[in-house]
mmCIF file of C-alpha atoms in Angstrom:
data_model
loop_
_atom_site.group_PDB
_atom_site.id
_atom_site.type_symbol
_atom_site.label_atom_id
_atom_site.label_comp_id
_atom_site.label_asym_id
_atom_site.label_seq_id
_atom_site.Cartn_x
_atom_site.Cartn_y
_atom_site.Cartn_z
ATOM 1 C CA MET A 905 -46.302 14.475 8.824
ATOM 2 C CA LEU A 906 -43.527 14.454 10.609
ATOM 3 C CA LYS A 907 -42.938 16.974 13.620
ATOM 4 C CA ALA A 908 -39.923 18.444 13.603
ATOM 5 C CA HIS A 909 -37.816 17.432 16.799
ATOM 6 C CA GLN A 910 -34.744 19.244 18.107
ATOM 7 C CA LEU A 911 -31.074 17.323 18.556
ATOM 8 C CA VAL A 912 -28.903 18.153 21.523
ATOM 9 C CA THR A 913 -25.913 16.079 20.894
ATOM 10 C CA GLY A 914 -24.151 14.992 18.007
ATOM 11 C CA VAL A 915 -22.718 17.544 14.747
ATOM 12 C CA PRO A 916 -24.097 18.215 11.036
ATOM 13 C CA GLN A 917 -23.338 15.561 8.436
ATOM 14 C CA GLY A 918 -20.298 15.751 7.248
ATOM 15 C CA SER A 919 -18.544 18.374 10.095
ATOM 16 C CA VAL A 920 -15.104 17.999 10.320
ATOM 17 C CA LEU A 921 -15.615 17.747 14.000
ATOM 18 C CA GLY A 922 -16.860 13.666 13.132
ATOM 19 C CA PRO A 923 -14.232 11.819 12.579
ATOM 20 C CA PRO A 924 -12.489 12.654 15.992
ATOM 21 C CA LEU A 925 -15.317 12.814 18.289
ATOM 22 C CA PHE A 926 -16.873 9.599 17.199
ATOM 23 C CA SER A 927 -13.421 8.379 18.271
ATOM 24 C CA ILE A 928 -13.646 9.991 21.361
ATOM 25 C CA TYR A 929 -17.516 8.018 22.065
ATOM 26 C CA THR A 930 -15.924 4.868 20.679
ATOM 27 C CA PRO A 931 -13.023 4.186 22.959
ATOM 28 C CA SER A 932 -14.759 1.384 25.596
ATOM 29 C CA LEU A 933 -15.152 -0.406 23.138
ATOM 30 C CA GLY A 934 -11.157 -1.696 22.567
ATOM 31 C CA PRO A 935 -11.356 -3.449 25.818
ATOM 32 C CA ILE A 936 -14.228 -6.171 24.536
ATOM 33 C CA ILE A 937 -12.347 -6.456 21.629
ATOM 34 C CA GLN A 938 -9.135 -7.195 23.373
ATOM 35 C CA ALA A 939 -10.594 -9.444 26.540
ATOM 36 C CA HIS A 940 -11.678 -11.977 23.673
ATOM 37 C CA GLY A 941 -7.506 -12.203 22.587
ATOM 38 C CA PHE A 942 -7.915 -9.690 19.569
ATOM 39 C CA SER A 943 -6.282 -6.824 18.165
ATOM 40 C CA TYR A 944 -8.493 -4.553 16.461
ATOM 41 C CA HIS A 945 -8.233 -1.430 13.986
ATOM 42 C CA CYS A 946 -10.831 1.477 14.130
ATOM 43 C CA TYR A 947 -11.447 4.075 10.772
ATOM 44 C CA ALA A 948 -14.555 5.918 11.440
ATOM 45 C CA ASP A 949 -17.065 3.423 12.127
ATOM 46 C CA ASP A 950 -15.569 0.713 10.358
ATOM 47 C CA THR A 951 -14.024 -1.533 12.730
ATOM 48 C CA GLN A 952 -11.527 -4.223 12.110
ATOM 49 C CA LEU A 953 -10.350 -7.616 14.437
ATOM 50 C CA TYR A 954 -7.102 -9.393 13.685
ATOM 51 C CA LEU A 955 -6.505 -12.382 15.500
ATOM 52 C CA SER A 956 -3.365 -14.625 14.822
ATOM 53 C CA PHE A 957 -3.720 -18.638 15.368
ATOM 54 C CA GLN A 958 -1.676 -21.494 14.566
ATOM 55 C CA PRO A 959 -3.407 -23.829 12.159
ATOM 56 C CA ASP A 960 -4.820 -26.438 14.777
ATOM 57 C CA ASP A 961 -6.332 -24.097 16.930
ATOM 58 C CA PRO A 962 -9.503 -25.881 17.299
ATOM 59 C CA THR A 963 -11.101 -22.400 19.481
ATOM 60 C CA VAL A 964 -10.541 -20.189 16.848
ATOM 61 C CA ALA A 965 -14.020 -21.076 15.594
ATOM 62 C CA ALA A 966 -16.099 -20.157 19.199
ATOM 63 C CA ARG A 967 -13.283 -17.108 19.522
ATOM 64 C CA ILE A 968 -14.608 -15.149 16.666
ATOM 65 C CA PRO A 969 -18.296 -15.202 17.484
ATOM 66 C CA GLY A 970 -17.983 -14.658 21.088
ATOM 67 C CA CYS A 971 -15.946 -11.449 20.152
ATOM 68 C CA LEU A 972 -18.597 -10.410 17.676
ATOM 69 C CA ALA A 973 -21.758 -10.900 19.892
ATOM 70 C CA ASP A 974 -20.378 -9.079 22.927
ATOM 71 C CA THR A 975 -19.267 -6.052 20.107
ATOM 72 C CA SER A 976 -22.874 -6.262 19.166
ATOM 73 C CA VAL A 977 -24.153 -5.978 22.790
ATOM 74 C CA TRP A 978 -21.525 -3.070 22.998
ATOM 75 C CA MET A 979 -22.815 -1.013 19.826
ATOM 76 C CA LYS A 980 -27.172 -1.987 20.851
ATOM 77 C CA GLU A 981 -25.969 0.069 24.456
ATOM 78 C CA TYR A 982 -23.826 3.068 22.417
ATOM 79 C CA HIS A 983 -27.391 3.560 19.773
ATOM 80 C CA LEU A 984 -25.177 1.924 17.481
ATOM 81 C CA GLN A 985 -25.738 -1.163 15.403
ATOM 82 C CA LEU A 986 -23.380 -4.323 13.957
ATOM 83 C CA ASN A 987 -23.927 -4.873 10.225
ATOM 84 C CA LEU A 988 -23.322 -8.277 9.884
ATOM 85 C CA ALA A 989 -24.381 -7.903 6.112
ATOM 86 C CA LYS A 990 -21.036 -6.174 5.731
ATOM 87 C CA THR A 991 -19.200 -8.033 7.844
ATOM 88 C CA GLU A 992 -16.394 -10.138 5.907
ATOM 89 C CA LEU A 993 -14.020 -12.647 7.083
ATOM 90 C CA LEU A 994 -10.636 -13.237 5.740
ATOM 91 C CA ILE A 995 -8.026 -15.775 6.549
ATOM 92 C CA PHE A 996 -4.591 -15.879 5.692
ATOM 93 C CA PRO A 997 -3.028 -19.353 6.108
ATOM 94 C CA ALA A 998 0.455 -19.504 6.839
ATOM 95 C CA THR A 999 0.785 -21.854 3.901
ATOM 96 C CA PRO A 1000 -1.196 -21.632 0.758
ATOM 97 C CA THR A 1001 -2.201 -25.900 0.469
ATOM 98 C CA LEU A 1002 -3.784 -25.112 4.077
ATOM 99 C CA GLN A 1003 -7.347 -24.144 3.932
ATOM 100 C CA TYR A 1004 -9.780 -23.390 6.543
ATOM 101 C CA ASP A 1005 -12.911 -24.699 6.610
ATOM 102 C CA PHE A 1006 -15.430 -23.445 8.893
ATOM 103 C CA SER A 1007 -18.022 -20.495 9.111
ATOM 104 C CA ILE A 1008 -19.459 -17.890 11.717
ATOM 105 C CA GLN A 1009 -22.410 -18.644 13.065
ATOM 106 C CA LEU A 1010 -24.113 -14.921 15.007
ATOM 107 C CA GLY A 1011 -27.641 -14.891 15.276
ATOM 108 C CA SER A 1012 -29.513 -15.399 12.111
ATOM 109 C CA SER A 1013 -26.651 -14.516 9.580
ATOM 110 C CA THR A 1014 -23.342 -16.833 8.943
ATOM 111 C CA ILE A 1015 -20.533 -15.294 7.907
ATOM 112 C CA THR A 1016 -18.101 -17.847 5.805
ATOM 113 C CA PRO A 1017 -14.323 -16.863 5.052
ATOM 114 C CA SER A 1018 -14.244 -14.624 1.175
ATOM 115 C CA THR A 1019 -10.849 -14.787 -0.786
ATOM 116 C CA SER A 1020 -10.566 -11.254 -0.857
ATOM 117 C CA VAL A 1021 -11.930 -8.158 0.700
ATOM 118 C CA ARG A 1022 -11.699 -4.318 0.123
ATOM 119 C CA ASN A 1023 -10.187 -2.352 2.789
ATOM 120 C CA LEU A 1024 -10.126 1.436 2.188
ATOM 121 C CA GLY A 1025 -9.647 1.177 -1.287
ATOM 122 C CA VAL A 1026 -7.197 -2.055 -1.481
ATOM 123 C CA THR A 1027 -8.218 -5.376 -2.505
ATOM 124 C CA PHE A 1028 -6.971 -8.068 -0.517
ATOM 125 C CA ASP A 1029 -6.771 -11.602 -1.409
ATOM 126 C CA ASP A 1030 -6.001 -14.350 1.218
ATOM 127 C CA GLN A 1031 -2.900 -15.460 -0.203
ATOM 128 C CA LEU A 1032 -1.652 -11.836 -0.406
ATOM 129 C CA THR A 1033 -0.538 -11.545 -3.994
ATOM 130 C CA PHE A 1034 -2.925 -8.549 -4.894
ATOM 131 C CA LYS A 1035 -3.899 -9.829 -8.305
ATOM 132 C CA HIS A 1036 -6.834 -8.481 -7.381
ATOM 133 C CA HIS A 1037 -5.869 -5.288 -6.708
ATOM 134 C CA ILE A 1038 -3.861 -4.799 -8.692
ATOM 135 C CA ALA A 1039 -6.289 -6.164 -11.384
ATOM 136 C CA LYS A 1040 -8.774 -3.031 -10.503
ATOM 137 C CA THR A 1041 -6.406 -0.933 -10.194
ATOM 138 C CA VAL A 1042 -4.962 -1.258 -14.175
ATOM 139 C CA ARG A 1043 -9.144 -1.498 -15.269
ATOM 140 C CA SER A 1044 -10.150 1.912 -13.339
ATOM 141 C CA CYS A 1045 -6.974 3.366 -14.886
ATOM 142 C CA ARG A 1046 -7.906 2.218 -18.418
ATOM 143 C CA PHE A 1047 -11.219 3.665 -18.243
ATOM 144 C CA ALA A 1048 -9.316 7.501 -17.028
ATOM 145 C CA LEU A 1049 -7.227 6.615 -20.215
ATOM 146 C CA HIS A 1050 -10.088 6.375 -22.303
ATOM 147 C CA ASN A 1051 -11.683 9.579 -21.487
ATOM 148 C CA ILE A 1052 -9.118 11.603 -21.837
ATOM 149 C CA ARG A 1053 -7.851 10.266 -25.234
ATOM 150 C CA LYS A 1054 -11.239 11.400 -26.203
ATOM 151 C CA ILE A 1055 -10.297 14.893 -25.475
ATOM 152 C CA ARG A 1056 -6.597 15.177 -25.837
ATOM 153 C CA PRO A 1057 -7.136 16.614 -28.793
ATOM 154 C CA PHE A 1058 -8.499 19.649 -27.080
ATOM 155 C CA LEU A 1059 -6.237 19.689 -24.506
ATOM 156 C CA THR A 1060 -2.784 21.519 -24.050
ATOM 157 C CA LYS A 1061 0.462 19.102 -23.348
ATOM 158 C CA HIS A 1062 0.174 20.905 -19.512
ATOM 159 C CA ALA A 1063 -3.450 19.979 -19.031
ATOM 160 C CA ALA A 1064 -3.492 16.687 -20.651
ATOM 161 C CA GLN A 1065 -0.307 16.068 -17.893
ATOM 162 C CA LEU A 1066 -2.429 17.461 -14.505
ATOM 163 C CA LEU A 1067 -5.704 15.330 -16.066
ATOM 164 C CA VAL A 1068 -3.281 11.965 -16.233
ATOM 165 C CA GLN A 1069 -1.605 12.620 -12.727
ATOM 166 C CA ALA A 1070 -4.725 13.145 -11.300
ATOM 167 C CA LEU A 1071 -6.564 10.637 -12.740
ATOM 168 C CA VAL A 1072 -3.968 7.649 -13.212
ATOM 169 C CA ILE A 1073 -1.121 8.325 -12.021
ATOM 170 C CA SER A 1074 -2.127 8.878 -8.159
ATOM 171 C CA ARG A 1075 -4.102 5.584 -8.819
ATOM 172 C CA LEU A 1076 -0.849 3.488 -9.420
ATOM 173 C CA ASP A 1077 0.408 5.837 -6.211
ATOM 174 C CA TYR A 1078 -2.056 4.914 -4.074
ATOM 175 C CA CYS A 1079 -1.020 2.361 -1.440
ATOM 176 C CA ASN A 1080 2.025 1.460 -3.809
ATOM 177 C CA ALA A 1081 4.431 0.351 -0.929
ATOM 178 C CA LEU A 1082 1.618 -2.876 -0.325
ATOM 179 C CA LEU A 1083 3.012 -4.224 -3.668
ATOM 180 C CA ALA A 1084 6.770 -4.157 -2.335
ATOM 181 C CA GLY A 1085 8.815 -7.455 -3.110
ATOM 182 C CA LEU A 1086 5.940 -8.466 -5.664
ATOM 183 C CA SER A 1087 7.772 -9.752 -8.624
ATOM 184 C CA SER A 1088 8.232 -7.930 -11.934
ATOM 185 C CA SER A 1089 5.991 -9.887 -13.596
ATOM 186 C CA THR A 1090 3.442 -9.224 -11.129
ATOM 187 C CA ILE A 1091 3.648 -5.365 -11.266
ATOM 188 C CA LYS A 1092 3.824 -5.093 -15.358
ATOM 189 C CA PRO A 1093 0.052 -4.160 -16.087
ATOM 190 C CA LEU A 1094 0.486 -1.578 -13.946
ATOM 191 C CA GLN A 1095 3.519 -0.541 -15.935
ATOM 192 C CA MET A 1096 1.561 -1.039 -19.006
ATOM 193 C CA ILE A 1097 -0.725 1.570 -17.685
ATOM 194 C CA GLN A 1098 1.754 3.978 -17.219
ATOM 195 C CA ASN A 1099 4.067 3.774 -20.437
ATOM 196 C CA ALA A 1100 0.081 4.844 -21.822
ATOM 197 C CA ALA A 1101 -0.027 7.201 -19.723
ATOM 198 C CA ALA A 1102 2.956 8.790 -20.380
ATOM 199 C CA ARG A 1103 2.103 8.597 -24.334
ATOM 200 C CA LEU A 1104 -1.245 10.138 -23.584
ATOM 201 C CA VAL A 1105 0.468 13.206 -22.319
ATOM 202 C CA PHE A 1106 2.938 13.750 -25.115
ATOM 203 C CA ASN A 1107 0.228 12.282 -27.916
ATOM 204 C CA GLU A 1108 2.638 10.148 -28.648
ATOM 205 C CA PRO A 1109 2.191 6.362 -31.077
ATOM 206 C CA LYS A 1110 1.816 2.819 -29.463
ATOM 207 C CA ARG A 1111 5.029 2.140 -29.848
ATOM 208 C CA ALA A 1112 7.533 5.276 -29.256
ATOM 209 C CA HIS A 1113 10.151 4.732 -26.844
ATOM 210 C CA VAL A 1114 8.675 6.062 -23.640
ATOM 211 C CA ALA A 1115 11.465 6.277 -20.887
ATOM 212 C CA PRO A 1116 12.816 9.988 -22.840
ATOM 213 C CA LEU A 1117 9.068 11.180 -21.998
ATOM 214 C CA PHE A 1118 9.970 9.809 -18.269
ATOM 215 C CA ILE A 1119 12.455 11.743 -17.771
ATOM 216 C CA SER A 1120 10.767 14.794 -19.326
ATOM 217 C CA LEU A 1121 7.231 14.564 -17.079
ATOM 218 C CA HIS A 1122 9.782 13.656 -13.797
ATOM 219 C CA TRP A 1123 8.434 10.319 -13.229
ATOM 220 C CA LEU A 1124 9.620 7.261 -11.960
ATOM 221 C CA LEU A 1125 8.945 3.739 -13.157
ATOM 222 C CA VAL A 1126 6.478 1.829 -11.403
ATOM 223 C CA ALA A 1127 8.734 -0.578 -9.663
ATOM 224 C CA ALA A 1128 10.684 2.084 -8.592
ATOM 225 C CA ARG A 1129 7.823 4.312 -7.395
ATOM 226 C CA ILE A 1130 7.036 1.256 -4.634
ATOM 227 C CA LYS A 1131 10.779 1.055 -3.851
ATOM 228 C CA PHE A 1132 10.845 5.417 -3.024
ATOM 229 C CA LYS A 1133 7.389 5.190 -1.036
ATOM 230 C CA THR A 1134 8.879 2.030 1.092
ATOM 231 C CA LEU A 1135 12.065 3.689 1.410
ATOM 232 C CA MET A 1136 10.626 6.807 2.632
ATOM 233 C CA LEU A 1137 9.064 4.806 5.319
ATOM 234 C CA ALA A 1138 11.934 3.372 5.904
ATOM 235 C CA TYR A 1139 14.214 6.880 6.411
ATOM 236 C CA ARG A 1140 10.917 7.656 8.674
ATOM 237 C CA THR A 1141 12.113 4.744 10.625
ATOM 238 C CA ALA A 1142 15.434 5.044 10.431
ATOM 239 C CA THR A 1143 14.963 8.590 12.195
ATOM 240 C CA GLY A 1144 11.956 7.997 14.956
ATOM 241 C CA SER A 1145 9.655 9.730 12.747
ATOM 242 C CA ALA A 1146 7.586 6.793 11.388
ATOM 243 C CA PRO A 1147 4.386 5.486 13.689
ATOM 244 C CA ALA A 1148 5.347 3.076 16.691
ATOM 245 C CA TYR A 1149 3.975 -0.271 15.164
ATOM 246 C CA PHE A 1150 6.735 0.077 11.872
ATOM 247 C CA HIS A 1151 9.482 0.078 14.713
ATOM 248 C CA SER A 1152 8.693 -3.599 15.430
ATOM 249 C CA LEU A 1153 9.132 -4.398 11.530
ATOM 250 C CA LEU A 1154 12.372 -3.024 10.884
ATOM 251 C CA TRP A 1155 15.164 -2.579 13.630
ATOM 252 C CA ILE A 1156 18.610 -0.733 13.216
ATOM 253 C CA TYR A 1157 21.504 -2.777 12.836
ATOM 254 C CA ILE A 1158 23.984 -2.004 16.020
ATOM 255 C CA PRO A 1159 27.433 -3.743 15.335
ATOM 256 C CA SER A 1160 28.956 -5.537 17.944
ATOM 257 C CA ARG A 1161 32.170 -3.521 18.321
ATOM 258 C CA SER A 1162 32.672 0.020 16.034
ATOM 259 C CA LEU A 1163 32.788 0.226 12.457
ATOM 260 C CA LYS A 1164 32.700 2.844 10.246
ATOM 261 C CA SER A 1165 29.343 2.312 8.437
ATOM 262 C CA THR A 1166 28.093 2.390 12.653
ATOM 263 C CA SER A 1167 26.691 6.164 11.875
ATOM 264 C CA GLU A 1168 25.066 4.974 8.431
ATOM 265 C CA GLN A 1169 21.758 3.545 9.915
ATOM 266 C CA ARG A 1170 21.700 0.221 8.468
ATOM 267 C CA LEU A 1171 19.141 -2.086 9.021
ATOM 268 C CA MET A 1172 19.304 -5.249 10.444
ATOM 269 C CA ILE A 1173 18.485 -8.183 7.516
ATOM 270 C CA PRO A 1174 16.465 -10.702 9.044
ATOM 271 C CA SER A 1175 17.995 -14.535 8.902
ATOM 272 C CA GLN A 1176 17.805 -15.823 5.897
ATOM 273 C CA ARG A 1177 16.920 -19.604 8.201
ATOM 274 C CA ALA A 1178 13.239 -18.078 8.546
ATOM 275 C CA SER A 1179 10.305 -19.133 6.288
ATOM 276 C CA LYS A 1180 10.093 -18.801 2.932
ATOM 277 C CA SER A 1181 6.895 -17.482 2.814
ATOM 278 C CA LEU A 1182 8.304 -14.497 4.777
ATOM 279 C CA SER A 1183 10.659 -13.894 2.200
ATOM 280 C CA GLY A 1184 8.486 -11.173 0.339
ATOM 281 C CA THR A 1185 6.892 -9.401 3.373
ATOM 282 C CA PHE A 1186 7.948 -5.629 4.777
ATOM 283 C CA SER A 1187 10.679 -6.920 7.322
ATOM 284 C CA PHE A 1188 12.421 -8.978 4.838
ATOM 285 C CA THR A 1189 12.526 -6.890 1.662
ATOM 286 C CA ILE A 1190 12.595 -3.417 2.940
ATOM 287 C CA PRO A 1191 16.706 -4.012 4.752
ATOM 288 C CA GLY A 1192 18.100 -4.891 1.798
ATOM 289 C CA TRP A 1193 16.773 -2.082 -0.263
ATOM 290 C CA TRP A 1194 17.510 0.485 2.519
ATOM 291 C CA ASN A 1195 21.283 -1.054 2.885
ATOM 292 C CA ASP A 1196 22.325 -0.872 -1.177
ATOM 293 C CA LEU A 1197 21.520 2.917 -0.699
ATOM 294 C CA PRO A 1198 24.495 5.176 -1.287
ATOM 295 C CA THR A 1199 25.759 7.010 2.030
ATOM 296 C CA PRO A 1200 24.577 10.216 1.049
ATOM 297 C CA ILE A 1201 20.878 9.511 0.586
ATOM 298 C CA LEU A 1202 21.190 7.562 3.982
ATOM 299 C CA ASN A 1203 22.628 10.323 5.095
ATOM 300 C CA ALA A 1204 20.274 12.899 4.848
ATOM 301 C CA GLU A 1205 19.251 15.603 7.004
ATOM 302 C CA SER A 1206 15.383 15.357 6.877
ATOM 303 C CA LEU A 1207 12.474 13.870 4.927
ATOM 304 C CA THR A 1208 12.339 16.481 1.517
ATOM 305 C CA ASN A 1209 16.259 16.288 1.411
ATOM 306 C CA PHE A 1210 15.877 12.407 1.214
ATOM 307 C CA GLN A 1211 12.955 12.579 -1.373
ATOM 308 C CA THR A 1212 14.916 14.727 -4.031
ATOM 309 C CA THR A 1213 18.797 12.655 -3.747
ATOM 310 C CA ALA A 1214 16.765 9.460 -3.842
ATOM 311 C CA GLU A 1215 14.800 10.746 -6.855
ATOM 312 C CA ASN A 1216 17.526 12.506 -8.708
ATOM 313 C CA GLU A 1217 19.295 9.431 -8.080
ATOM 314 C CA SER A 1218 17.027 7.120 -9.861
ATOM 315 C CA LEU A 1219 16.094 9.680 -12.627
ATOM 316 C CA GLN A 1220 19.690 9.847 -12.944
ATOM 317 C CA LYS A 1221 20.563 6.033 -13.948
ATOM 318 C CA LEU A 1222 17.189 6.037 -16.194
ATOM 319 C CA PHE A 1223 19.254 9.078 -17.887
ATOM 320 C CA ASP A 1224 22.555 6.744 -17.901
ATOM 321 C CA PHE A 1225 20.364 3.629 -19.312
ATOM 322 C CA ILE A 1226 19.172 5.468 -22.016
ATOM 323 C CA ILE A 1227 22.825 6.844 -22.847
ATOM 324 C CA LYS A 1228 23.719 3.559 -22.548
ATOM 325 C CA LYS A 1229 21.915 1.518 -25.213
ATOM 326 C CA LYS A 1230 21.862 4.418 -27.353
ATOM 327 C CA GLN A 1231 25.581 4.074 -28.019
ATOM 328 C CA THR A 1232 25.234 0.276 -28.063
ATOM 329 C CA ASN A 1233 22.405 0.719 -30.834
ATOM 330 C CA LYS A 1234 20.596 -2.057 -28.978
ATOM 331 C CA LYS A 1235 17.085 -1.790 -28.515
ATOM 332 C CA ILE A 1236 16.059 -0.365 -24.866
ATOM 333 C CA ILE A 1237 14.920 -2.951 -22.269
ATOM 334 C CA TYR A 1238 13.615 -0.963 -18.941
ATOM 335 C CA SER A 1239 14.920 -2.762 -15.922
ATOM 336 C CA PHE A 1240 17.248 -0.920 -14.003
ATOM 337 C CA SER A 1241 17.801 -1.244 -10.166
ATOM 338 C CA PHE A 1242 16.593 2.076 -7.821
#
């Protein structure tokens, strides 16, 4: 029979004090990681190490196990344990043709590079195509739509909309700023899910046009939702309210002489001489989108005002697009810019 033992430290499991107290408990881990030249990110008990290195650097295979070994020692001293069974290694090569064939040996465990890993609900692949993440999102959304469709005859339109937004649209929106810069063909499966969701809310047949449904629901298309999310981050960066690391990704354009557009908070577009592999990154994609926004949106007084103005602008474009197509009696093709 186990004897009761009263703990004199810690908080109850599930307490809201758990995460902040754990963060206070583990700040001394950072200097150990940085001593090996690594950057790090901690989310509760999930610690992630980052290292940028040249393709021909021969020291990488030794530096990683050295850092993990010191991290393991620190954890034992602080009554924690490094879970090697859940430790994953993901390498993002500078070019798709580069291949890294090395493994990390730590004790009796061997860690080999993975082609994809899950990070806070997002699946990252080594080429940053996000195809694995999109495929998993589509599968989970289809499952949710299938279940809602079974009970749709017993739901009102409002109840169906609430279920779809909670179980499907929320999945499409989760971390969708990471998809900025991807081709339309890559995100097309997400758009098909959103189309099916709109038809389900209104109980429309499979071939029904969805643009009028989106306007009624006040929904933006998937590509516009991605732009909307990233441009909100750009607005916060331009106004100084974004996290500090965003300021190293986006730079306010400061002309060499006084211009009429100086007060519009334009962003600097990186040089076109940069590597083609970086053309779809946050720093290269967002400035062009931001600078194309109308002046009233750029000069919005608050984030709420920016959100409302930008969303209404996109929905108005969708409405005008439908009217134009109806007037010309042509088939509606949903491809327009935000």
